[in-house]
Structure formats: structure tokens, C-alpha cells
Coordinates of C-alpha atoms and ligand atoms in Angstrom, one line a residue:
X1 CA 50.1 79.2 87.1
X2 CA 50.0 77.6 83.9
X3 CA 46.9 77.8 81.7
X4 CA 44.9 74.3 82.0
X5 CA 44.7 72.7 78.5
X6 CA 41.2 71.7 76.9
X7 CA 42.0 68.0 78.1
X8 CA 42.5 68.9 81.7
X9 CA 39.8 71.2 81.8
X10 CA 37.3 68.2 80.6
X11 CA 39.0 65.9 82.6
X12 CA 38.3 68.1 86.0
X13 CA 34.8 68.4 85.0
X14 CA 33.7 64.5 84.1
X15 CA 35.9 62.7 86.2
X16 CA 35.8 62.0 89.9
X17 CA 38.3 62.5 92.8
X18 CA 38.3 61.8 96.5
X19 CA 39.4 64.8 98.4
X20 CA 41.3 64.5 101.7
X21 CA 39.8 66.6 104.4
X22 CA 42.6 67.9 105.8
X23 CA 44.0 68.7 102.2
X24 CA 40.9 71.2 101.8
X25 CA 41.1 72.6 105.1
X26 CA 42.9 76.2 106.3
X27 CA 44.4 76.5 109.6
X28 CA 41.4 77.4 111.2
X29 CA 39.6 74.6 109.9
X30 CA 41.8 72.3 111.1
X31 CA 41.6 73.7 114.4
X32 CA 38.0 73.1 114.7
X33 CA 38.8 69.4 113.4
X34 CA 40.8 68.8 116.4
X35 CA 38.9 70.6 118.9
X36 CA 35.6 68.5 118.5
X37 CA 37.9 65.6 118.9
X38 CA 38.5 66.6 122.4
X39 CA 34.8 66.4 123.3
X40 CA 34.7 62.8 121.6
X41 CA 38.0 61.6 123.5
X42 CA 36.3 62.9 126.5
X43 CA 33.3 61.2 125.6
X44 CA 35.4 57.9 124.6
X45 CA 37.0 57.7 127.7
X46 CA 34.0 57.7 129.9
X47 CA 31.8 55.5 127.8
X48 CA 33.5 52.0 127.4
X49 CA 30.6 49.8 127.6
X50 CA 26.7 50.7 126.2
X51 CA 25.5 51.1 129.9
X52 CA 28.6 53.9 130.3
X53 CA 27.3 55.4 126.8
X54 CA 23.6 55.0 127.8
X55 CA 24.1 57.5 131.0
X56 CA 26.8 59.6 129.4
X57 CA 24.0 60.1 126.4
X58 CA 21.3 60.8 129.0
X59 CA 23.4 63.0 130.5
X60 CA 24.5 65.2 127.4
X61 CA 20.7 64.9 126.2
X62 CA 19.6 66.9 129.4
X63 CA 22.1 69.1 129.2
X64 CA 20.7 70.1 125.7
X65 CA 16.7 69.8 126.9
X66 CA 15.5 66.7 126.2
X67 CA 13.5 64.6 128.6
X68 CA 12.4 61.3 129.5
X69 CA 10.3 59.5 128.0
X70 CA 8.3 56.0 128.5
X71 CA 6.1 54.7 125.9
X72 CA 2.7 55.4 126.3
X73 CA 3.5 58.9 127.7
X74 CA 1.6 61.7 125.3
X75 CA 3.7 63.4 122.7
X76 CA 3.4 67.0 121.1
X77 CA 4.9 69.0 118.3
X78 CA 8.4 70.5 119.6
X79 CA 8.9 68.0 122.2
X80 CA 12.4 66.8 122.6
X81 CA 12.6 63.3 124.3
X82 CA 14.3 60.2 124.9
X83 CA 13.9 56.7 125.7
X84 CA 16.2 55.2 128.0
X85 CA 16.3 50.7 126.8
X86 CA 17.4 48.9 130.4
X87 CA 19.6 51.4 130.6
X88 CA 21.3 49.6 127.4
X89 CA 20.1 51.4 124.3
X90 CA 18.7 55.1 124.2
X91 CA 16.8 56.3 121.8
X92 CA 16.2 60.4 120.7
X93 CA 13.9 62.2 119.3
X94 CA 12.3 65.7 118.8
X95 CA 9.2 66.3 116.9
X96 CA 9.5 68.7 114.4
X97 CA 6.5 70.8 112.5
X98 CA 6.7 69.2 109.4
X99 CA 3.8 66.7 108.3
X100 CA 5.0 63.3 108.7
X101 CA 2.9 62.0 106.3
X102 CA 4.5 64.0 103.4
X103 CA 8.3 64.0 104.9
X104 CA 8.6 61.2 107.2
X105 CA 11.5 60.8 109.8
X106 CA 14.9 61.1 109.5
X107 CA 16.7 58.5 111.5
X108 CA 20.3 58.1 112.3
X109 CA 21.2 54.7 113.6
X110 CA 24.0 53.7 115.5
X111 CA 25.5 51.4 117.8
X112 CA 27.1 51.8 121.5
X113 CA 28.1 47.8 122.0
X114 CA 31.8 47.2 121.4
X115 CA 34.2 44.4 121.7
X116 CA 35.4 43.0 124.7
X117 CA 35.5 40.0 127.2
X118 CA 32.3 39.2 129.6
X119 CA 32.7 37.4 132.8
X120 CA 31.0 34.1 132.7
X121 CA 28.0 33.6 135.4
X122 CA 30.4 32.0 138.3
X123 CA 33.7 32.9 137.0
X124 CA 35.9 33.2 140.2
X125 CA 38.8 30.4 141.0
X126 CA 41.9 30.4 142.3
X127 CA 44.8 27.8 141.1
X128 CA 48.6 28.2 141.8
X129 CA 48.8 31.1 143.9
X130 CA 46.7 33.1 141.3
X131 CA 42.7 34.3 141.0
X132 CA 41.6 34.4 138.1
X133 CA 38.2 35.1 136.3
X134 CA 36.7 33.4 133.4
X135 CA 35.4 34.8 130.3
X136 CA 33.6 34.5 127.4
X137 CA 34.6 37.0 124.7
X138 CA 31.3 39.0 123.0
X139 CA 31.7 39.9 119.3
X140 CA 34.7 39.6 116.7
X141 CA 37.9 39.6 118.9
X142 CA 41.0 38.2 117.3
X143 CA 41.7 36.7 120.8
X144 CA 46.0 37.0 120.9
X145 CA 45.4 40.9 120.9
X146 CA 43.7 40.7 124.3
X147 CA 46.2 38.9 126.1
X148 CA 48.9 40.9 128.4
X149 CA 47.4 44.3 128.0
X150 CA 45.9 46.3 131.1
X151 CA 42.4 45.5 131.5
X152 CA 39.2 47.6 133.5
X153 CA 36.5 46.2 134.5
X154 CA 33.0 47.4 133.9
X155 CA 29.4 46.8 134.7
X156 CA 26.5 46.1 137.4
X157 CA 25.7 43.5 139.8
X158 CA 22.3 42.8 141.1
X159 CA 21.8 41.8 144.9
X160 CA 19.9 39.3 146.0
X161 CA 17.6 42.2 147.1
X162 CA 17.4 43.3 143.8
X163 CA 19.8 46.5 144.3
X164 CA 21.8 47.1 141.3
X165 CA 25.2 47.9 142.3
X166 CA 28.3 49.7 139.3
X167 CA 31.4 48.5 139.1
X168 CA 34.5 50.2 137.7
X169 CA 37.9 49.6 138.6
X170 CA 41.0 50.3 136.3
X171 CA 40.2 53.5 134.8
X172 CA 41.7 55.7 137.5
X173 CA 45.4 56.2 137.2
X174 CA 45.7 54.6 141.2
X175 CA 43.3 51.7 140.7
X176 CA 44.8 48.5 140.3
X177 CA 44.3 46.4 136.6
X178 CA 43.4 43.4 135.4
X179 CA 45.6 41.2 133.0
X180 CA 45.7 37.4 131.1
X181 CA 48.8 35.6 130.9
X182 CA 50.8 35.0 127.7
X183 CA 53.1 32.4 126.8
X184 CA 57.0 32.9 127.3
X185 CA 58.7 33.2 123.7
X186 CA 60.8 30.5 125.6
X187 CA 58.6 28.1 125.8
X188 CA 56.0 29.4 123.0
X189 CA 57.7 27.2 120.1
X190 CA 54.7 25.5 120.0
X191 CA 52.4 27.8 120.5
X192 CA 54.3 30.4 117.7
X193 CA 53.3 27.4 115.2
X194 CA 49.4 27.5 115.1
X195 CA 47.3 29.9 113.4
X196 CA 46.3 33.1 115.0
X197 CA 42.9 32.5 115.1
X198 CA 43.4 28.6 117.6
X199 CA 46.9 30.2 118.9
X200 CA 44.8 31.3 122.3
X201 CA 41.9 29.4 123.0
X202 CA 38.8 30.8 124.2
X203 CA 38.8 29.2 127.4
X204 CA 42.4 30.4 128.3
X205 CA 40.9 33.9 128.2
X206 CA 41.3 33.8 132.0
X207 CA 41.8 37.2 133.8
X208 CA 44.4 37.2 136.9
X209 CA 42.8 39.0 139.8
X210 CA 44.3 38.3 142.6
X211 CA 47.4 36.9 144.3
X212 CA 47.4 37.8 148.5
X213 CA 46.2 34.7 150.7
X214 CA 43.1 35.4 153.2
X215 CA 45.1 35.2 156.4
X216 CA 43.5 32.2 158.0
X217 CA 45.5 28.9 158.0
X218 CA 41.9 26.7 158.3
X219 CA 40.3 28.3 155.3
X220 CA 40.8 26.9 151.8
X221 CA 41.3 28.8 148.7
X222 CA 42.6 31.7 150.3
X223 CA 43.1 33.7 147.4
X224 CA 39.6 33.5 146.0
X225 CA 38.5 34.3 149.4
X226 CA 40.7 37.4 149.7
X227 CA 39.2 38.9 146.5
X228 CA 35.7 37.9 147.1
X229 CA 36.2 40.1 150.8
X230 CA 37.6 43.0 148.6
X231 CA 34.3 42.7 146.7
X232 CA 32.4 42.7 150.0
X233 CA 34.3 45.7 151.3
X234 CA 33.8 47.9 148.5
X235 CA 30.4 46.4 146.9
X236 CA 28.4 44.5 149.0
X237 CA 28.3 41.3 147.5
X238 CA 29.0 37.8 147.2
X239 CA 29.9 35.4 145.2
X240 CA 26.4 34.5 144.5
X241 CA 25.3 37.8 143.4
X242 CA 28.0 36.8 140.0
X243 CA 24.9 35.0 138.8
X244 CA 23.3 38.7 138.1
X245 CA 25.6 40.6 136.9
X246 CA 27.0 41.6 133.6
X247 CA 30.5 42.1 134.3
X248 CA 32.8 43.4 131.1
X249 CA 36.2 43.6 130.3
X250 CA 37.8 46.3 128.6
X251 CA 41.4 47.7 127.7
X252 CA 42.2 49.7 130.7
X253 CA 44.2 52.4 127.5
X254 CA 42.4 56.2 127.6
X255 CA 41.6 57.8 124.3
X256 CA 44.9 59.2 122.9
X257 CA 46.0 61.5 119.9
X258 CA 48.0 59.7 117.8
X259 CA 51.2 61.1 115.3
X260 CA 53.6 63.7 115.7
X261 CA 50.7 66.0 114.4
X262 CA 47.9 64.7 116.3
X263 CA 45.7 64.2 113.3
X264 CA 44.6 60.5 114.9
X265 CA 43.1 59.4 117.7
X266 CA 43.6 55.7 119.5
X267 CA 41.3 54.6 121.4
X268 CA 39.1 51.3 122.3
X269 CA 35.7 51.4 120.9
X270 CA 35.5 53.9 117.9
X271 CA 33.2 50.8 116.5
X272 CA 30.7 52.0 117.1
X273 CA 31.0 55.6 119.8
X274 CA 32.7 57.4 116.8
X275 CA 29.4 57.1 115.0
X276 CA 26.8 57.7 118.0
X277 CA 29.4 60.8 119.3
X278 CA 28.8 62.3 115.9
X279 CA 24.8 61.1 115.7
X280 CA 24.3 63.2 119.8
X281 CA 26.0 66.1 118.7
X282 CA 24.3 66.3 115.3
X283 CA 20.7 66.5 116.7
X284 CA 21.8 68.7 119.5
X285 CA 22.7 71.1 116.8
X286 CA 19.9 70.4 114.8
X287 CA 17.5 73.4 116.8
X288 CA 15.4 74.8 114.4
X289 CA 15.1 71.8 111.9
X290 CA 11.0 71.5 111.1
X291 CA 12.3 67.4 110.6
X292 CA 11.2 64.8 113.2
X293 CA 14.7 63.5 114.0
X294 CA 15.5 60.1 115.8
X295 CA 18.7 59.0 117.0
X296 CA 19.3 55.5 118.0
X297 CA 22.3 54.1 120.0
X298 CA 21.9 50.4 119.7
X299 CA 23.2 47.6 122.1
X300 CA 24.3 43.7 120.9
X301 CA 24.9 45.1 117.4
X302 CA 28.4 42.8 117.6
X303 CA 26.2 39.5 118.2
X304 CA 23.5 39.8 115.9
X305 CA 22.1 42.8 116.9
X306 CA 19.5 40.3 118.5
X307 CA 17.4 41.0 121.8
X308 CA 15.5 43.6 124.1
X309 CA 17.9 46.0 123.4
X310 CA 19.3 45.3 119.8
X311 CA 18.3 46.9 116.6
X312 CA 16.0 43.6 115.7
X313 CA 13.5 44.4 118.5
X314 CA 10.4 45.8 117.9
X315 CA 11.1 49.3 119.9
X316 CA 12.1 51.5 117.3
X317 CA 8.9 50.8 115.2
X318 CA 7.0 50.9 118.6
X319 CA 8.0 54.5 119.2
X320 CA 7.2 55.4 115.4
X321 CA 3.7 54.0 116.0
X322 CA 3.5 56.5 119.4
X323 CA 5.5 59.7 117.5
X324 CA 2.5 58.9 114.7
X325 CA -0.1 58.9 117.0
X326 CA 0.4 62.0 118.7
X327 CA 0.7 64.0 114.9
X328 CA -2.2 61.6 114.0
X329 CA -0.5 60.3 110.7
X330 CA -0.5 56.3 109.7
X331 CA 3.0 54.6 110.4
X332 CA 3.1 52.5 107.2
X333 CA 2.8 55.8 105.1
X334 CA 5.3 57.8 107.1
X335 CA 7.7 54.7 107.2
X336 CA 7.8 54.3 103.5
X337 CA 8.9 57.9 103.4
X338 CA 11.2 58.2 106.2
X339 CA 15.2 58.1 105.8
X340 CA 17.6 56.5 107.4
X341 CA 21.3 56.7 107.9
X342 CA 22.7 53.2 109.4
X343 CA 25.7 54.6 110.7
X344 CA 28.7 52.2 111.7
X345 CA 32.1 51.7 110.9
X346 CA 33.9 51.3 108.1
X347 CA 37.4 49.5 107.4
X348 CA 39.9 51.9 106.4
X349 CA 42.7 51.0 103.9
X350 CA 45.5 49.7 105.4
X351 CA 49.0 49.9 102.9
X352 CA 50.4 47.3 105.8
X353 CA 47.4 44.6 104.4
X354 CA 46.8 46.3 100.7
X355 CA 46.3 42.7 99.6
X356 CA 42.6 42.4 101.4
X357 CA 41.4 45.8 99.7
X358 CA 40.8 47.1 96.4
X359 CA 42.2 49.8 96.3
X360 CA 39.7 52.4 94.3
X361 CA 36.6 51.1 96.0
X362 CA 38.0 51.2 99.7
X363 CA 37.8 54.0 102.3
X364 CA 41.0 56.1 102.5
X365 CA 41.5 57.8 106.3
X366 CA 41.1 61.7 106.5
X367 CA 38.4 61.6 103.2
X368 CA 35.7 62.0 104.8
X369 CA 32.8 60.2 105.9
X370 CA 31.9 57.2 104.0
X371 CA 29.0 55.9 102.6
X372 CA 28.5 52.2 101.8
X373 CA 25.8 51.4 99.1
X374 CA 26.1 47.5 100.0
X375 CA 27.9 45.9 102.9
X376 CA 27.8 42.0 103.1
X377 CA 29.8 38.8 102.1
X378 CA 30.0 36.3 99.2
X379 CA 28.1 38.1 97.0
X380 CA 26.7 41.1 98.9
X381 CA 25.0 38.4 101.1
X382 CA 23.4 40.3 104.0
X383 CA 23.0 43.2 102.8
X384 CA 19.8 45.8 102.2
X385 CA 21.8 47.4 99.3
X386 CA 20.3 50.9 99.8
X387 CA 18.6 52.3 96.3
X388 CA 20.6 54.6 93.5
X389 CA 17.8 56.7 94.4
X390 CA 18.6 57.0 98.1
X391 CA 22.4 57.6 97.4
X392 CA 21.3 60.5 95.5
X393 CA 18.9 62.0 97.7
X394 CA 21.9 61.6 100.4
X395 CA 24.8 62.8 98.2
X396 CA 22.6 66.0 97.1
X397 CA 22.1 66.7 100.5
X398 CA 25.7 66.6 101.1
X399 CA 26.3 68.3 97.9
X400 CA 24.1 71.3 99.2
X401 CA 26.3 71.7 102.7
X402 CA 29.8 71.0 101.6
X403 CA 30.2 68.2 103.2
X404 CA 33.4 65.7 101.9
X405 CA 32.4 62.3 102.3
X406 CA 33.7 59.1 100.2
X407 CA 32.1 56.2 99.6
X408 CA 33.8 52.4 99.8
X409 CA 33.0 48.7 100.1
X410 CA 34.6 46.8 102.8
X411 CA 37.2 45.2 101.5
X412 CA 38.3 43.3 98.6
X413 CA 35.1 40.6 97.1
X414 CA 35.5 37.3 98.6
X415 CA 38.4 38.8 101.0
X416 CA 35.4 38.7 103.9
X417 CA 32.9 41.0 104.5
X418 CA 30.7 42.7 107.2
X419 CA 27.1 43.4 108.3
X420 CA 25.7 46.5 109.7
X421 CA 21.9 47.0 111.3
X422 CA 20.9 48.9 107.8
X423 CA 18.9 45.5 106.8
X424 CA 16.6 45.2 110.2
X425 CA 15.9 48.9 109.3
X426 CA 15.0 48.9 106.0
X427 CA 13.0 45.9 106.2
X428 CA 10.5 48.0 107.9
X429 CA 10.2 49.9 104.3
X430 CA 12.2 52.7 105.3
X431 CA 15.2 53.6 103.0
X432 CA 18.2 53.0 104.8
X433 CA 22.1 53.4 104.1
X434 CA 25.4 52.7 105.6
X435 CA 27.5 55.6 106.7
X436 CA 30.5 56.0 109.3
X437 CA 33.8 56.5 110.2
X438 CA 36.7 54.7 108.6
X439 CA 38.7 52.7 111.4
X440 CA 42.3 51.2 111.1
X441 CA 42.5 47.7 113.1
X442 CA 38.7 47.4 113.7
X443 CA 37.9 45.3 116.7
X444 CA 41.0 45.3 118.1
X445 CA 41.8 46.5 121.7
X446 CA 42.9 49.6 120.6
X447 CA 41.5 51.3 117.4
X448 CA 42.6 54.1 115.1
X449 CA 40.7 56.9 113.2
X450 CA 41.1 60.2 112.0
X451 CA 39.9 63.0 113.5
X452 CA 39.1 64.8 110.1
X453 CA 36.8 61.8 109.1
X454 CA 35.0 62.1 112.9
X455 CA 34.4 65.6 112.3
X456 CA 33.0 64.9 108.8
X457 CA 30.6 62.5 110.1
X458 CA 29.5 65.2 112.5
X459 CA 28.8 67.6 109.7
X460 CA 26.9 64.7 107.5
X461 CA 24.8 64.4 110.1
X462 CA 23.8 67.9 110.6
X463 CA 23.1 68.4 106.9
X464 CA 21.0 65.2 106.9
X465 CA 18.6 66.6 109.6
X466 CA 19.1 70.6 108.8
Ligands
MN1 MN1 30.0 48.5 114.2
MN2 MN1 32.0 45.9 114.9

């Protein structure tokens, strides 16, 4: 190799380069990338809505030792708990030996919500020899992207009794799907002429679900009365019990490696599972930290993050109050030195839309996880705008364990912008910033990341509650 001259050597030292993960990494390396992205797919495919991720948490917390908890339960040093929102939300935490007073809590936040299409409270009708359902999207869907794909659907009803009863059907490979009509290029001329956005209305969002007549020549609406039988047959219910239910639809696709090399994965709902994934196995590994780590998966963080189970509700700081209690330590004091990461989504660049990024200050896929100072809109509107300080303490920790990790803005100024929960966080006084997971097409039906970036994520986590 040829010697380096005094200018490159003094350009290597002040200037600053993003690495690609996969660039740094030996074939072993590599192999571990990819094999923790089995255990996410698997994860991915089971958890579609933030009831699904709720029980598929619970499930991997036991299996690591934590218990249940319910506020108002006694804490100790050492215990390992979590608290399960309406079956919504869960949050995690183990109580380390450190003085929370001095050190605070490390918090990782995330959210388990995702884009999709809700059934409306009586959405069952039948017109020209088709059932359909009708819907009212939940969160930012760009509504064309939803229409003749193969949908599942997902969720609970509650009986007049007040049984709850799940509902699943289109995951399995021999269970029908569920679909919405598009327009024939034939006859779309029209159609092909309005903006994306008004192309396909909201309330045209209609899901077919049926087609075979009840066989009884005195009945009317034979169709809707063949699928509400179905739903008696397998369920129990009636049409009546639509009025408590939260019924969800979702792309009936299974996570998938994407590329002739497999270093991507497809999937609907990395936003936000590709954070929370990374934000479980983190604290699992996280054994013989003396931290008190919490771990939140968050519900309705696409609306507003508004309600009994979104980040704006008073539960977190409630269970702060009780972790404070049982070390006998003030929560104001051990807020204002607590951390937190807000970890979400990111947009990835995208060379097929360069014109809505800047290029140097956006996050590239496979260079790691990335950190976002500021988030917000129209000048950083919305936004908690984490401290120089906190960036620091965060990058040195980083620093200390290797981890590559980049750090963007989404998108280009006054291109658009996005919010994350970091504000309803660090309006408690607890320093909070954005990390996560680049994603290519956010919010659409199916999403794309890469599997070095999830596996990064994973690693900032453990360093940030080693
Ligand atoms: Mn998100
Ligand atoms: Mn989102």
C-alpha cells in the first residue's frame, strides 16, 4: 500500500465519515447480522397489530423472567417486571442497584401501533352480489397503496356478556383474504387524472368479504347474512357485538428477505416493531446492568400518541413515581437525571425521490442506527430538540462499544417533516432523543429496512443500558 501523504493523514483524523455496516463487517459478522433478523421476522410476522405485539412481548418477557406487574404492587431491588396497558401498550422494567437519585433511569421508548385500516362500529353491507366492510384508515396511509392487495384481519370483539373473543383470519397460508376493489385502467381515465392523495377516497376504502347468498329465498340480504353466520359459526357473535370490537386491517404479506443477497427485509410494520424488537432484546441482554432500565412499547403513537394507552398518558410517570417509592428516592430529582432514547423510525434516502432529501444530512440504509437531534416541520416545529450535551453523552456511549450509528434529519427543510413521542417525554424533564431504524417507503403496506441497521439498533441499545 502506498504511504498516506500528510494531507490525507490530517484529513482522516479531522474530518467525518459515515461507515456502512456491512462495509466494516467479516463474514462472521455478517452472519450474526442476518441471523438476529430471523428472530425479528419471526417476531414481525406474529405481531401485526399492538395487541399481537403486546402478548408476543409478554410472552418473550417471561421467557426471560420478568413478571407481572400492577401498579400499586410493592417493588424491590433486582426485580424484573412488566406492566401489561389494556393489553395495548406494555411497559418493562428491572430495578437495578444503582442509586436513582445519582443515575436516574434509562428509558428506551418505542412504539407497537402501525398503519392500517379499522373497521368502522357497524361496518357490514352487502350491495351487488358483494359484502363488503367499511373502514376508516388509522394513521398516515397514502390510501392507493392499500387497494387490491391481500388483506388479514385482526383484533377482538367483545360479547354482549362481556367475553372478549380474537380474531385472525388471513395469515395462514389456507385462510381465505380480504381485498378492496380498484378501478380498471379501462375505465380509470378519470380517475388516472387526480392527485394521489383524492385519487381513492376514504370512504371507498371498502373491504369485499363475501360473495355466497344465505340459501333462503324469504330472507333479504343474503350475502351479509351468510357472512354474519360464518362469524356465528366460528366466533359467537353478532352483528351487534361490531359495536365492541376493534377490528384492524392489515396486509395479509409475511416478513420477507429482500435482494439477491438477502441484506433487506420487507415487511408491514417495521414503523415502529423494528424499534421495540431491538428495545426487548436489548434489556433481555442487559443481565447484570446495576441501571434501572425501562422499556416502553407505546400504542396510538400514529394518531397523536393520544389516550389510555399512548405515550401522552400519565402511566409512564405513574410507574416512575412507584419504581421511586420502593428505592425511596424523589421522582423530580431522579427524572431530571434520567435518559431517554425515543426510539422510532427514520426515513431512509431514497435515490428514486433524491429531490425530498438532502443528501449529507439524511439517513443512508445499512449505516447504522440513526440518531435525530431534532425531528419536526416548518422550522423544527414539534420538536424537543434533544441537548448538544445529551448527543454527547449518547455518542460517547456508543463510542465506548463500537457501535456504528449515523445521524440524519428527516428529509429535506420545508420538504415535510415528522413527529416522534421524544417531546411528551422530555417534557417531564427527562433528556430525551430520537433514535431508530431507517425505513424505505415508510407507512406504506409493505416496508423495507436493512437488516445491518436492525442489528445496529440492537447493539445501541445494549450499550445504552450496559
Ligand atoms: Mn413511528
Ligand atoms: Mn409512523
Amino acid at each position: 500500500m502506498k504511504e498516506k501523504t500528510e494531507g490525507q493523514k490530517i484529513f482522516d483524523q479531522l474530518s467525518y465519515k459515515k461507515k456502512n455496516v456491512y462495509e466494516e463487517a467479516d463474514a462472521s459478522r455478517i452472519q450474526e447480522i442476518y441471523e438476529y433478523a430471523e428472530g425479528y421476522k419471526a417476531f414481525l410476522d406474529e405481531a401485526k397489530t399492538e395487541r399481537e405485539a403486546t402478548e408476543a412481548a409478554i410472552a418473550m418477557a417471561e421467557r426471560a423472567g420478568y413478571k407481572s406487574y400492577r401498579l400499586g404492587e410493592s417493588l424491590q431491588v433486582g426485580d424484573k417486571r412488566y406492566l401489561n396497558n389494556r393489553d395495548r401498550s406494555l411497559i418493562l422494567f428491572s430495578i437495578g442497584e444503582e442509586p436513582l437519585a445519582e443515575n436516574g433511569i434509562r428509558i428506551l421508548a418505542s412504539h407497537i401501533d402501525s398503519p392500517r385500516l379499522d373497521l368502522k362500529q357497524i361496518p357490514l353491507y352487502e350491495e351487488a352480489g358483494m359484502a363488503f366492510f367499511k373502514t376508516h384508515y388509522y394513521g398516515g396511509v397514502k390510501k392507493y397503496q392499500w387497494t387490491a392487495i391481500p388483506l388479514a384481519l385482526h383484533g377482538v370483539m367483545v360479547k354482549a356478556n362481556g367475553e372478549s373473543v380474537k380474531v385472525s383470519i388471513g395469515e395462514d397460508a389456507s385462510d381465505p383474504i380480504f381485498y378492496i376493489n380498484d378501478l380498471l385502467p379501462h375505465l380509470g381515465a378519470k380517475q388516472g387524472a387526480e392527485p394521489l392523495s383524492s385519487a381513492i377516497p376514504g370512504e371507498t376504502l371498502n373491504i369485499l368479504v363475501g360473495g355466497l347468498p344465505y340459501a333462503d329465498k324469504e330472507v333479504s340480504d343474503k350475502i351479509k347474512l351468510s357472512v354474519l353466520s360464518l362469524l356465528n359459526e366460528k366466533y359467537g357473535v353478532t352483528e351487534e357485538d361490531f359495536l365492541s370490537a376493534e377490528l384492524t386491517l392489515v396486509p395479509a404479506f409475511k416478513a420477507r428477505d429482500i435482494g439477491f443477497d438477502r441484506a433487506l427485509i420487507g415487511a408491514y410494520g417495521h414503523d415502529d416493531r423494528v424499534c421495540s424488537y431491538p428495545a426487548l432484546t436489548a434489556l433481555f441482554a442487559a443481565k447484570d446492568t446495576k441501571h434501572t432500565a425501562i422499556v416502553v412499547l407505546a400504542d396510538k403513537e400514529e394518531i397523536g400518541s393520544v389516550g389510555v394507552s399512548g405515550m401522552r398518558s400519565d402511566l409512564l410517570m405513574d410507574l416512575i413515581d412507584e419504581i421511586c417509592a420502593a428505592k425511596c428516592a424523589k421522582p423530580s430529582v431522579v427524572r431530571s437525571r434520567s435518559v431517554c432514547l425515543s426510539a422510532d423510525v427514520t426515513a431512509a434516502f431514497d435515490p428514486n425521490f433524491s429531490d425530498v432529501y438532502e443528501k449529507r444530512n439524511s439517513a443512508m440504509i445499512s449505516c447504522g442506527t440513526c440518531m435525530s437531534k431534532y425531528t419536526g416541520a416548518r422550522g423544527k416545529s414539534g420538536t424537543s430538540d434533544a441537548t448538544a450535551e445529551l448527543v454527547g453523552f449518547v455518542r460517547s456511549i456508543f463510542a465506548d462499544h463500537g457501535v456504528i450509528w449515523q445521524t440524519a434529519e428527516l428529509g429535506r427543510v420545508d420538504a415535510g417533516g415528522g413527529g416522534t413521542v421524544a417531546q411528551y417525554i422530555a417534557n417531564h424533564n427527562i433528556d430525551t432523543v430520537d433514535i431508530g431504524v431507517p425505513v424505505i417507503s415508510m407507512h406504506a403496506p409493505y416496508e423495507v429496512v436493512s437488516k445491518a441497521d436492525v442489528y445496529s439498533t440492537h447493539e445501541a441499545f445494549v450499550a445504552f443500558l450496559k
